[in-house]
Short mmCIF file of C-alpha atoms and ligand atoms in Angstrom, two decimals:
data_model
loop_
_atom_site.label_atom_id
_atom_site.label_comp_id
_atom_site.label_asym_id
_atom_site.label_seq_id
_atom_site.Cartn_x
_atom_site.Cartn_y
_atom_site.Cartn_z
CA MET A 16 40.85 -71.82 -23.55
CA ALA A 17 40.33 -73.54 -20.18
CA ILE A 18 36.75 -73.78 -19.03
CA GLN A 19 37.64 -71.89 -15.83
CA ASP A 20 38.42 -68.85 -17.97
CA THR A 21 34.98 -68.64 -19.49
CA ALA A 22 32.51 -70.14 -17.00
CA PHE A 23 32.23 -69.66 -13.25
CA GLN A 24 29.76 -69.79 -10.38
CA GLN A 25 28.68 -66.62 -8.65
CA CYS A 26 26.67 -65.81 -5.55
CA ILE A 27 23.45 -63.96 -6.50
CA ASN A 28 23.65 -61.66 -3.47
CA PRO A 29 24.99 -58.38 -4.89
CA ASP A 30 26.61 -57.49 -1.56
CA CYS A 31 28.63 -60.71 -1.69
CA ALA A 32 28.92 -61.76 -5.36
CA ARG A 33 31.69 -64.20 -4.51
CA THR A 34 32.78 -66.36 -7.40
CA TYR A 35 33.75 -70.02 -7.56
CA SER A 36 35.19 -72.30 -10.20
CA VAL A 37 32.86 -74.57 -12.18
CA ASP A 38 34.98 -77.43 -10.86
CA GLU A 39 33.52 -76.92 -7.40
CA THR A 40 30.41 -78.71 -6.22
CA LEU A 41 28.30 -76.22 -4.30
CA VAL A 42 24.63 -75.55 -3.70
CA ALA A 43 25.05 -72.26 -1.85
CA CYS A 44 27.62 -69.53 -1.46
CA ARG A 45 30.18 -70.53 1.16
CA ALA A 46 30.45 -66.97 2.39
CA CYS A 47 26.81 -65.89 2.76
CA GLY A 48 24.64 -68.95 2.02
CA SER A 49 22.82 -67.39 -0.98
CA LEU A 50 22.03 -69.25 -4.17
CA LEU A 51 24.57 -69.47 -6.98
CA ASP A 52 24.36 -68.77 -10.69
CA ILE A 53 26.46 -70.20 -13.49
CA LEU A 54 27.83 -67.24 -15.40
CA TYR A 55 29.90 -66.96 -18.56
CA ASP A 56 32.42 -64.55 -19.95
CA TRP A 57 30.57 -64.30 -23.25
CA LYS A 58 33.22 -62.07 -24.81
CA LYS A 59 35.64 -64.98 -24.81
CA LEU A 60 33.11 -67.46 -26.16
CA PRO A 61 31.83 -68.22 -29.66
CA VAL A 62 28.30 -66.85 -29.18
CA PRO A 63 26.04 -67.13 -32.23
CA LYS A 64 25.14 -63.79 -33.80
CA SER A 65 21.53 -64.77 -34.18
CA LEU A 66 19.28 -67.51 -32.88
CA ASN A 67 18.85 -68.83 -36.44
CA PHE A 68 22.32 -70.28 -35.96
CA PHE A 69 20.77 -73.20 -34.09
CA GLU A 70 18.67 -74.23 -37.08
CA HIS A 71 21.61 -75.85 -38.84
CA ARG A 72 21.51 -78.50 -36.11
CA TRP A 73 18.14 -79.70 -37.38
CA SER A 74 19.84 -81.33 -40.35
CA THR A 75 22.63 -82.90 -38.33
CA LYS A 76 20.54 -84.10 -35.39
CA GLY A 77 21.81 -87.44 -34.24
CA THR A 78 24.33 -87.92 -37.03
CA GLU A 79 27.91 -88.82 -36.33
CA SER A 80 29.38 -85.67 -37.83
CA GLU A 81 27.92 -83.34 -35.25
CA GLY A 82 27.81 -85.92 -32.50
CA ARG A 83 25.13 -87.00 -30.08
CA ALA A 84 24.69 -83.58 -28.52
CA ASP A 85 22.56 -82.35 -31.40
CA PHE A 86 20.11 -85.14 -30.76
CA SER A 87 19.26 -83.43 -27.47
CA GLY A 88 16.80 -80.54 -27.25
CA VAL A 89 19.00 -79.15 -24.50
CA TRP A 90 22.47 -79.54 -26.00
CA ARG A 91 21.65 -78.41 -29.48
CA PHE A 92 21.73 -75.01 -27.74
CA ARG A 93 25.03 -75.79 -26.04
CA GLU A 94 26.62 -72.42 -26.90
CA LEU A 95 24.14 -70.94 -24.41
CA LEU A 96 25.19 -73.24 -21.54
CA PRO A 97 28.91 -73.68 -22.10
CA PHE A 98 30.03 -74.86 -18.69
CA TYR A 99 31.24 -78.33 -19.75
CA ARG A 100 34.82 -79.11 -20.68
CA ASP A 101 34.23 -81.14 -23.82
CA GLU A 102 31.29 -82.69 -25.56
CA SER A 103 32.27 -86.24 -24.68
CA GLN A 104 31.34 -85.47 -21.05
CA ILE A 105 27.74 -84.71 -21.90
CA VAL A 106 25.30 -87.18 -20.36
CA THR A 107 22.31 -87.31 -22.68
CA ILE A 108 19.41 -89.58 -23.46
CA GLY A 109 17.66 -87.43 -26.05
CA GLU A 110 15.97 -85.17 -23.52
CA GLY A 111 14.19 -82.01 -24.57
CA ARG A 112 12.75 -83.32 -27.82
CA THR A 113 9.43 -81.80 -26.87
CA VAL A 114 6.80 -79.93 -28.83
CA LEU A 115 5.00 -76.62 -28.73
CA GLN A 116 1.44 -77.35 -29.72
CA GLN A 117 -1.02 -74.77 -30.97
CA ALA A 118 -4.08 -75.73 -28.93
CA ASP A 119 -7.00 -74.16 -30.75
CA LEU A 120 -9.68 -76.42 -29.27
CA LEU A 121 -8.52 -75.59 -25.78
CA ALA A 122 -8.20 -71.91 -26.74
CA ARG A 123 -11.88 -71.97 -27.71
CA GLN A 124 -12.80 -73.47 -24.33
CA MET A 125 -10.80 -70.72 -22.65
CA GLY A 126 -12.42 -67.96 -24.69
CA MET A 127 -9.22 -67.21 -26.60
CA LYS A 128 -8.68 -66.60 -30.29
CA PRO A 129 -7.30 -69.41 -32.49
CA GLY A 130 -3.51 -69.52 -32.63
CA LYS A 131 -3.12 -67.71 -29.32
CA LEU A 132 -2.83 -70.60 -26.89
CA LEU A 133 0.30 -72.73 -27.07
CA LEU A 134 1.11 -75.73 -24.93
CA GLN A 135 4.70 -76.74 -24.36
CA TYR A 136 4.56 -80.49 -23.70
CA GLU A 137 7.49 -81.17 -21.42
CA GLY A 138 5.83 -84.43 -20.40
CA LEU A 139 7.21 -85.80 -23.67
CA ASN A 140 10.68 -86.01 -22.17
CA PRO A 141 12.20 -89.49 -21.71
CA SER A 142 11.24 -89.71 -18.04
CA GLY A 143 7.94 -87.92 -18.64
CA SER A 144 8.66 -84.50 -17.15
CA PHE A 145 10.61 -81.29 -17.71
CA LYS A 146 13.13 -82.40 -15.11
CA ASP A 147 15.20 -84.19 -17.77
CA ASN A 148 16.23 -80.80 -19.19
CA GLY A 149 17.97 -79.99 -15.94
CA MET A 150 19.22 -83.45 -15.05
CA THR A 151 21.20 -83.80 -18.26
CA ALA A 152 23.07 -80.60 -17.33
CA ALA A 153 23.60 -81.52 -13.68
CA PHE A 154 24.76 -85.04 -14.58
CA THR A 155 27.18 -83.56 -17.10
CA HIS A 156 28.60 -81.47 -14.27
CA ALA A 157 28.56 -84.46 -11.90
CA ARG A 158 30.63 -86.38 -14.42
CA MET A 159 32.97 -83.40 -14.82
CA VAL A 160 33.71 -83.38 -11.08
CA GLY A 161 33.80 -87.18 -10.80
CA ALA A 162 30.78 -87.53 -8.47
CA GLY A 163 30.35 -91.04 -7.09
CA LYS A 164 26.83 -90.72 -5.66
CA VAL A 165 24.01 -88.39 -6.61
CA ALA A 166 20.89 -87.70 -4.57
CA CYS A 167 17.77 -85.57 -4.40
CA ALA A 168 14.62 -84.97 -2.42
CA SER A 169 11.57 -85.14 -4.61
CA THR A 170 7.84 -84.96 -5.01
CA GLY A 171 8.40 -87.61 -7.68
CA ASN A 172 9.52 -86.24 -11.02
CA THR A 173 13.00 -85.20 -9.95
CA SER A 174 13.53 -88.65 -8.47
CA ALA A 175 12.31 -90.37 -11.65
CA SER A 176 14.62 -88.26 -13.78
CA LEU A 177 17.57 -88.64 -11.42
CA ALA A 178 17.11 -92.40 -11.31
CA MET A 179 17.02 -92.59 -15.10
CA PHE A 180 20.15 -90.49 -15.61
CA ALA A 181 21.99 -92.20 -12.75
CA ALA A 182 21.47 -95.55 -14.46
CA LEU A 183 22.65 -94.07 -17.75
CA ALA A 184 25.74 -92.44 -16.24
CA GLU A 185 26.46 -95.47 -14.03
CA ILE A 186 26.49 -93.32 -10.90
CA ARG A 187 24.75 -94.46 -7.71
CA GLY A 188 21.38 -92.66 -7.40
CA ILE A 189 19.64 -92.03 -4.08
CA VAL A 190 16.23 -90.41 -3.75
CA PHE A 191 14.38 -89.12 -0.68
CA ILE A 192 10.62 -89.06 -1.02
CA GLY A 193 7.92 -88.16 1.49
CA SER A 194 5.89 -91.09 2.77
CA GLY A 195 2.62 -91.43 0.90
CA LYS A 196 3.24 -88.18 -1.00
CA ILE A 197 4.31 -89.54 -4.34
CA SER A 198 2.16 -90.65 -7.24
CA PHE A 199 2.61 -94.24 -8.36
CA GLY A 200 3.77 -93.40 -11.87
CA LYS A 201 6.75 -91.53 -10.44
CA LEU A 202 7.53 -93.95 -7.64
CA SER A 203 7.51 -96.86 -10.08
CA GLN A 204 10.14 -95.12 -12.22
CA ALA A 205 12.58 -94.54 -9.35
CA LEU A 206 12.24 -98.19 -8.33
CA ASP A 207 12.50 -99.51 -11.87
CA TYR A 208 15.60 -97.50 -12.75
CA GLY A 209 17.34 -98.88 -9.70
CA ALA A 210 17.73 -95.86 -7.42
CA LEU A 211 18.01 -96.41 -3.69
CA THR A 212 14.65 -95.00 -2.65
CA LEU A 213 14.28 -93.73 0.91
CA GLN A 214 10.74 -93.03 1.99
CA ILE A 215 11.12 -90.51 4.78
CA HIS A 216 8.34 -89.98 7.29
CA GLY A 217 7.49 -86.44 6.31
CA ASP A 218 6.78 -84.31 3.26
CA PHE A 219 8.96 -82.81 0.52
CA ASP A 220 10.12 -79.92 2.68
CA ASP A 221 11.30 -82.39 5.35
CA CYS A 222 13.06 -84.52 2.72
CA LEU A 223 14.86 -81.54 1.23
CA ARG A 224 16.02 -80.36 4.63
CA ARG A 225 17.44 -83.82 5.32
CA ILE A 226 19.14 -84.31 1.98
CA ARG A 227 20.77 -80.88 2.29
CA GLU A 228 22.03 -81.88 5.70
CA VAL A 229 23.43 -85.15 4.35
CA SER A 230 25.04 -83.60 1.27
CA ALA A 231 26.54 -80.66 3.19
CA ASP A 232 29.03 -83.02 4.84
CA PRO A 233 31.71 -83.84 2.25
CA LYS A 234 32.41 -87.10 4.10
CA ASN A 235 29.12 -88.46 2.72
CA GLY A 236 30.28 -87.84 -0.86
CA ILE A 237 26.84 -86.87 -2.12
CA TYR A 238 26.35 -84.71 -5.20
CA LEU A 239 23.01 -82.91 -4.70
CA MET A 240 20.66 -82.87 -7.68
CA ASN A 241 17.88 -80.63 -6.41
CA SER A 242 17.33 -77.31 -8.15
CA VAL A 243 19.59 -75.52 -5.64
CA ASN A 244 22.19 -77.05 -7.93
CA PRO A 245 22.78 -74.17 -10.36
CA PHE A 246 23.87 -76.49 -13.18
CA ARG A 247 20.41 -78.02 -13.32
CA LEU A 248 18.84 -74.68 -14.07
CA GLU A 249 21.23 -74.20 -16.98
CA GLY A 250 19.56 -77.12 -18.74
CA GLN A 251 16.08 -75.89 -17.93
CA LYS A 252 16.76 -72.65 -19.83
CA SER A 253 16.39 -74.71 -23.00
CA ILE A 254 12.61 -74.95 -22.54
CA MET A 255 12.49 -71.26 -23.45
CA TYR A 256 14.84 -71.72 -26.40
CA ARG A 257 12.57 -74.40 -27.81
CA ILE A 258 9.50 -72.21 -27.47
CA LEU A 259 11.30 -69.48 -29.41
CA GLU A 260 12.58 -72.01 -31.94
CA ALA A 261 9.07 -73.29 -32.61
CA ARG A 262 7.94 -69.72 -33.30
CA ASP A 263 10.69 -68.67 -35.66
CA TRP A 264 12.46 -67.01 -32.70
CA ARG A 265 9.56 -64.72 -31.80
CA SER A 266 8.66 -64.41 -28.14
CA PRO A 267 5.07 -65.03 -27.11
CA ASP A 268 3.40 -62.38 -24.93
CA TRP A 269 3.24 -64.64 -21.91
CA ILE A 270 4.90 -67.70 -20.42
CA ILE A 271 2.83 -69.44 -17.74
CA VAL A 272 4.37 -72.07 -15.51
CA PRO A 273 3.39 -73.88 -12.31
CA GLY A 274 5.56 -72.97 -9.32
CA GLY A 275 6.80 -75.54 -6.81
CA ASN A 276 10.41 -75.27 -5.77
CA LEU A 277 10.64 -72.43 -8.33
CA GLY A 278 13.58 -73.79 -10.30
CA ASN A 279 11.82 -73.68 -13.63
CA CYS A 280 10.63 -70.08 -13.50
CA SER A 281 14.08 -69.07 -12.23
CA ALA A 282 15.71 -70.78 -15.20
CA PHE A 283 13.30 -69.08 -17.61
CA GLY A 284 14.20 -65.68 -16.20
CA LYS A 285 17.90 -66.41 -16.57
CA ALA A 286 17.40 -67.62 -20.15
CA PHE A 287 15.82 -64.33 -21.15
CA MET A 288 18.28 -62.21 -19.16
CA GLU A 289 21.11 -63.80 -21.10
CA LEU A 290 19.43 -63.68 -24.50
CA LYS A 291 18.82 -59.99 -23.94
CA GLU A 292 22.38 -59.40 -22.78
CA LEU A 293 23.67 -61.17 -25.88
CA GLY A 294 21.44 -59.12 -28.15
CA LEU A 295 19.76 -62.29 -29.41
CA ILE A 296 16.24 -61.21 -28.55
CA LYS A 297 14.32 -57.96 -28.30
CA LYS A 298 10.99 -58.75 -26.73
CA ILE A 299 10.87 -60.32 -23.27
CA PRO A 300 7.63 -62.23 -22.63
CA ARG A 301 5.82 -61.66 -19.37
CA LEU A 302 5.95 -64.45 -16.81
CA ALA A 303 3.08 -65.86 -14.73
CA VAL A 304 3.98 -68.34 -11.99
CA ILE A 305 1.04 -70.29 -10.63
CA ASN A 306 1.03 -71.82 -7.16
CA ALA A 307 -1.45 -74.31 -5.78
CA LYS A 308 -3.55 -72.72 -3.06
CA GLY A 309 -2.27 -75.14 -0.45
CA ALA A 310 1.35 -74.41 -1.38
CA ASN A 311 1.24 -70.70 -2.12
CA THR A 312 4.41 -69.26 -0.63
CA LEU A 313 5.53 -67.39 -3.75
CA ASP A 314 2.11 -65.85 -4.34
CA GLU A 315 1.86 -64.88 -0.70
CA VAL A 316 5.30 -63.28 -0.71
CA TYR A 317 5.07 -61.59 -4.13
CA SER A 318 1.41 -60.66 -4.61
CA ARG A 319 0.25 -60.20 -1.03
CA GLN A 320 3.31 -59.06 0.87
CA ASN A 321 4.70 -57.27 -2.19
CA VAL A 322 8.24 -58.49 -1.75
CA ARG A 323 10.32 -57.53 -4.79
CA TRP A 324 13.75 -58.57 -6.04
CA ASN A 325 14.99 -55.02 -5.54
CA GLY A 326 18.33 -55.57 -7.25
CA GLY A 327 19.00 -58.57 -5.02
CA ARG A 328 18.31 -56.71 -1.77
CA TYR A 329 14.86 -58.20 -1.26
CA ASP A 330 13.03 -58.11 2.04
CA GLN A 331 14.25 -61.28 3.73
CA THR A 332 12.61 -60.43 7.05
CA THR A 333 9.11 -60.78 5.63
CA ILE A 334 9.97 -64.20 4.22
CA GLN A 335 11.58 -65.34 7.46
CA LYS A 336 8.51 -64.20 9.40
CA LEU A 337 6.27 -66.19 7.08
CA TYR A 338 8.40 -69.30 7.57
CA ALA A 339 8.49 -68.76 11.33
CA ALA A 340 4.68 -68.56 11.37
CA MET A 341 4.53 -71.78 9.33
CA ASP A 342 6.86 -73.48 11.80
CA GLU A 343 4.81 -72.23 14.71
CA SER A 344 1.55 -73.63 13.36
CA ASN A 345 3.29 -76.75 12.05
CA TYR A 346 2.00 -75.81 8.60
CA LYS A 347 2.28 -78.43 5.88
CA ALA A 348 1.66 -77.77 2.21
CA HIS A 349 -1.43 -79.61 0.96
CA THR A 350 -2.66 -79.93 -2.61
CA VAL A 351 -3.88 -82.59 -5.00
CA ALA A 352 -1.07 -81.41 -7.29
CA SER A 353 1.50 -83.39 -5.31
CA ALA A 354 4.36 -82.30 -7.60
CA ILE A 355 4.11 -78.73 -6.32
CA GLU A 356 3.21 -79.47 -2.72
CA ILE A 357 6.07 -77.37 -1.34
CA SER A 358 5.92 -74.63 1.27
CA ARG A 359 9.56 -73.49 1.42
CA PRO A 360 10.64 -73.11 -2.20
CA VAL A 361 14.43 -72.98 -2.30
CA ASN A 362 14.64 -70.86 -5.43
CA LEU A 363 12.41 -68.09 -4.10
CA PRO A 364 15.05 -65.35 -4.53
CA LYS A 365 15.79 -66.37 -8.11
CA ALA A 366 12.04 -66.52 -8.80
CA LEU A 367 11.73 -62.93 -7.55
CA ARG A 368 14.54 -61.98 -9.94
CA ALA A 369 12.78 -63.71 -12.85
CA LEU A 370 9.48 -62.00 -12.02
CA ASP A 371 11.28 -58.67 -11.90
CA PHE A 372 13.02 -59.16 -15.24
CA MET A 373 9.97 -60.55 -17.02
CA ASN A 374 7.45 -58.11 -15.53
CA GLY A 375 5.80 -61.10 -13.94
CA VAL A 376 2.71 -61.92 -11.92
CA THR A 377 1.84 -64.75 -9.56
CA ARG A 378 -1.50 -66.37 -8.81
CA GLN A 379 -2.79 -69.33 -6.82
CA VAL A 380 -5.40 -71.84 -7.95
CA ASP A 381 -7.34 -74.29 -5.81
CA ASP A 382 -7.53 -78.05 -6.24
CA THR A 383 -10.88 -77.96 -8.03
CA GLU A 384 -9.53 -75.47 -10.55
CA ILE A 385 -6.45 -77.63 -11.05
CA LEU A 386 -8.47 -80.82 -11.56
CA GLU A 387 -10.99 -79.22 -13.90
CA HIS A 388 -8.25 -77.70 -16.03
CA ARG A 389 -6.31 -80.96 -16.07
CA ALA A 390 -9.43 -82.59 -17.45
CA LEU A 391 -9.84 -79.79 -20.01
CA VAL A 392 -6.26 -80.22 -21.23
CA ALA A 393 -6.85 -83.96 -21.50
CA ARG A 394 -10.04 -83.49 -23.49
CA TYR A 395 -8.87 -80.69 -25.76
CA GLY A 396 -5.10 -81.06 -25.70
CA PHE A 397 -3.48 -84.35 -24.99
CA GLY A 398 -3.01 -84.58 -21.28
CA CYS A 399 -0.81 -83.57 -18.39
CA GLU A 400 -0.51 -84.28 -14.70
CA PRO A 401 -2.38 -82.14 -12.15
CA ALA A 402 0.50 -79.78 -11.25
CA SER A 403 1.02 -78.92 -14.91
CA ALA A 404 -2.60 -77.89 -15.30
CA ALA A 405 -2.06 -75.17 -12.70
CA SER A 406 -0.62 -73.17 -15.60
CA VAL A 407 -3.87 -73.40 -17.58
CA ALA A 408 -6.00 -72.78 -14.48
CA GLY A 409 -3.84 -69.73 -13.82
CA LEU A 410 -4.37 -68.57 -17.39
CA ARG A 411 -8.14 -68.76 -16.84
CA LYS A 412 -7.80 -66.57 -13.78
CA LEU A 413 -5.64 -64.03 -15.58
CA LEU A 414 -8.08 -63.93 -18.52
CA ASP A 415 -11.00 -63.40 -16.12
CA GLU A 416 -9.14 -60.58 -14.44
CA GLN A 417 -8.26 -59.14 -17.87
CA VAL A 418 -4.58 -59.20 -16.99
CA ILE A 419 -4.19 -61.31 -20.14
CA SER A 420 -6.35 -60.48 -23.14
CA PRO A 421 -7.81 -63.23 -25.36
CA ASP A 422 -5.74 -62.12 -28.32
CA GLU A 423 -2.39 -62.24 -26.58
CA GLU A 424 -0.09 -65.16 -27.36
CA VAL A 425 0.34 -67.39 -24.35
CA ALA A 426 2.60 -70.41 -23.87
CA CYS A 427 1.62 -72.64 -20.95
CA ILE A 428 4.27 -75.09 -19.82
CA LEU A 429 2.82 -78.57 -19.28
CA THR A 430 5.53 -79.85 -17.00
CA GLY A 431 4.62 -83.53 -16.60
CA HIS A 432 2.91 -86.34 -18.51
CA GLU A 433 -0.67 -87.31 -17.77
CA LEU A 434 0.37 -90.91 -17.03
CA LYS A 435 2.53 -89.79 -14.12
CA ASP A 436 -0.53 -89.63 -11.92
CA PRO A 437 -3.25 -91.93 -13.26
CA ASN A 438 -4.89 -92.09 -9.84
CA ALA A 439 -5.77 -88.40 -10.04
CA THR A 440 -7.35 -88.99 -13.45
CA VAL A 441 -9.30 -92.07 -12.47
CA GLU A 442 -10.43 -90.43 -9.25
CA TYR A 443 -11.75 -87.48 -11.29
CA HIS A 444 -13.80 -89.75 -13.53
CA ILE A 445 -15.02 -92.47 -11.19
CA GLY A 446 -14.08 -91.43 -7.66
CA ALA A 447 -16.55 -91.19 -4.82
CA GLY A 448 -16.10 -87.41 -4.56
CA PRO A 449 -18.14 -84.73 -6.35
CA LYS A 450 -18.40 -85.26 -10.11
CA GLY A 451 -16.17 -83.10 -12.26
CA LYS A 452 -17.55 -81.08 -15.17
CA LEU A 453 -15.89 -83.48 -17.60
CA SER A 454 -16.25 -86.69 -15.58
CA ASN A 455 -16.68 -89.53 -18.02
CA PRO A 456 -17.26 -92.70 -15.99
CA PRO A 457 -17.34 -96.09 -17.73
CA VAL A 458 -20.82 -97.46 -18.40
CA PRO A 459 -21.44 -100.97 -17.02
CA VAL A 460 -23.14 -103.20 -19.59
CA GLU A 461 -24.32 -106.81 -19.60
CA ASP A 462 -22.50 -109.14 -21.99
CA ASP A 463 -25.47 -108.99 -24.33
CA LEU A 464 -25.44 -107.61 -27.90
CA ASN A 465 -28.69 -105.67 -27.60
CA ALA A 466 -27.68 -104.17 -24.30
CA ILE A 467 -24.31 -103.18 -25.79
CA LEU A 468 -25.91 -101.58 -28.86
CA LYS A 469 -28.37 -99.75 -26.64
CA ALA A 470 -25.56 -98.46 -24.43
CA MET A 471 -23.76 -97.28 -27.59
CA GLY A 472 -26.80 -95.24 -28.52
CA ALA A 473 -27.22 -97.28 -31.70
N1 F0G B 16 5.35 -79.47 -12.41
C1 F0G B 16 5.76 -80.71 -12.14
C2 F0G B 16 5.13 -81.82 -12.89
C3 F0G B 16 6.77 -80.93 -11.18
O1 F0G B 16 7.19 -82.16 -10.94
C4 F0G B 16 7.32 -79.83 -10.50
C5 F0G B 16 8.34 -80.01 -9.47
C6 F0G B 16 6.85 -78.56 -10.82
C7 F0G B 16 5.87 -78.41 -11.78
C8 F0G B 16 7.39 -77.34 -10.17
O2 F0G B 16 8.60 -76.96 -10.73
O3 F0G B 16 9.96 -76.90 -8.68
O4 F0G B 16 10.77 -75.89 -10.79
O5 F0G B 16 8.88 -74.85 -9.55
N2 F0G B 16 8.66 -81.13 -8.99
C9 F0G B 16 9.78 -81.32 -8.08
C10 F0G B 16 10.08 -82.79 -7.91
C11 F0G B 16 9.73 -80.55 -6.85
O6 F0G B 16 10.65 -83.18 -6.89
O7 F0G B 16 9.80 -83.56 -8.83
P1 F0G B 16 9.62 -76.09 -9.89
#
């Protein structure tokens, strides 16, 4: 059966709902400008009867018989993202081979029972962040449509991932980053992998506006890789599949994720909507999306202004007013968690849909909470970058408020590797600012045996 018969793109606005072929390259509905989903006619597809189906791939992973797709933590679930024409088109580098870690030491620090706190280490992806889950899908689509140049705006991780996949797929990669807004770990990756790196005078929101402008004109021949690209989100659904897989296909009570441009939480919502529709899962976990205080648009819109998905007819006026007020005051997002320093999250409508479906909540955490929880994860887990720790800081808040109880099962998504932003870590331990609760500065010692032994407490 031709791929056009089983997979298509559809506008998420229920009053429009226009459909497009998967062969088209779009980042918004041509008719009304809303976001697009990738949808499937499941009845015509070989959908597994139970999630256990995917376990047979464990034995074939990476062998020739089943091909390279099983080696990927995204594509071993390929029946749940069947938009590609044939497996040979898949662009993969072994992304998504990440782990769900039971973090009992951290659970104790958080006042939770053993076995209840789980950390999903997406920093263990090849480029060091969860973005690889989405890039593999978007690059597969880019190859399908014969894209010659791919580009994104980024706070750093998207650009690192894009640059890595562009090199792999031998497609020209271009990244727009805000001047001075990107951590060195991430910048070094984009440069090393050979992407054309444009440092725009402005922040992420400015970069995204520009790249959308550039890619909107077909003359420029740019395939846009930001999370407005619905194919990217298809790959990011797999983070949820892996959490289920690690738990013998049982849902936890909660999924907690940092919110920036809101692609990840949107993808999680879609994953569970589909699993439910396919009868592959009964229990839907609740979703908590955590903003940084200085980049809190979702929390403002959802928890303060009470905007709800409302079947797709959400209150756009309130959101437009908020953005107009931001424009008026020349508001810029500002947080130490540079990865989520975003004030106009493009996936806001899809995030509202995910919150609706997963009975979700939002919260915001300040920079001190983020830094202290990053240090806690480093000490009692094994590290993540500041933005990722927003999930754990948000968990603390929700425990304090008794929204989450200490014996509920909670999976926090650690979106990026600790080494992405070593400056933040070093600053925490030896910076000139106020000492953190877990600051552990190096001890200067003379090159003298007695002095060394004394310093060691011997
Ligand atoms: N955590 C990390 C480490 C990120 O890099 C990002 C986003 C997020 C969380 C937020 O995820 O956008 O799906 O809500 N980074 C983007 C980038 C914006 O350009 O690398 P989201």
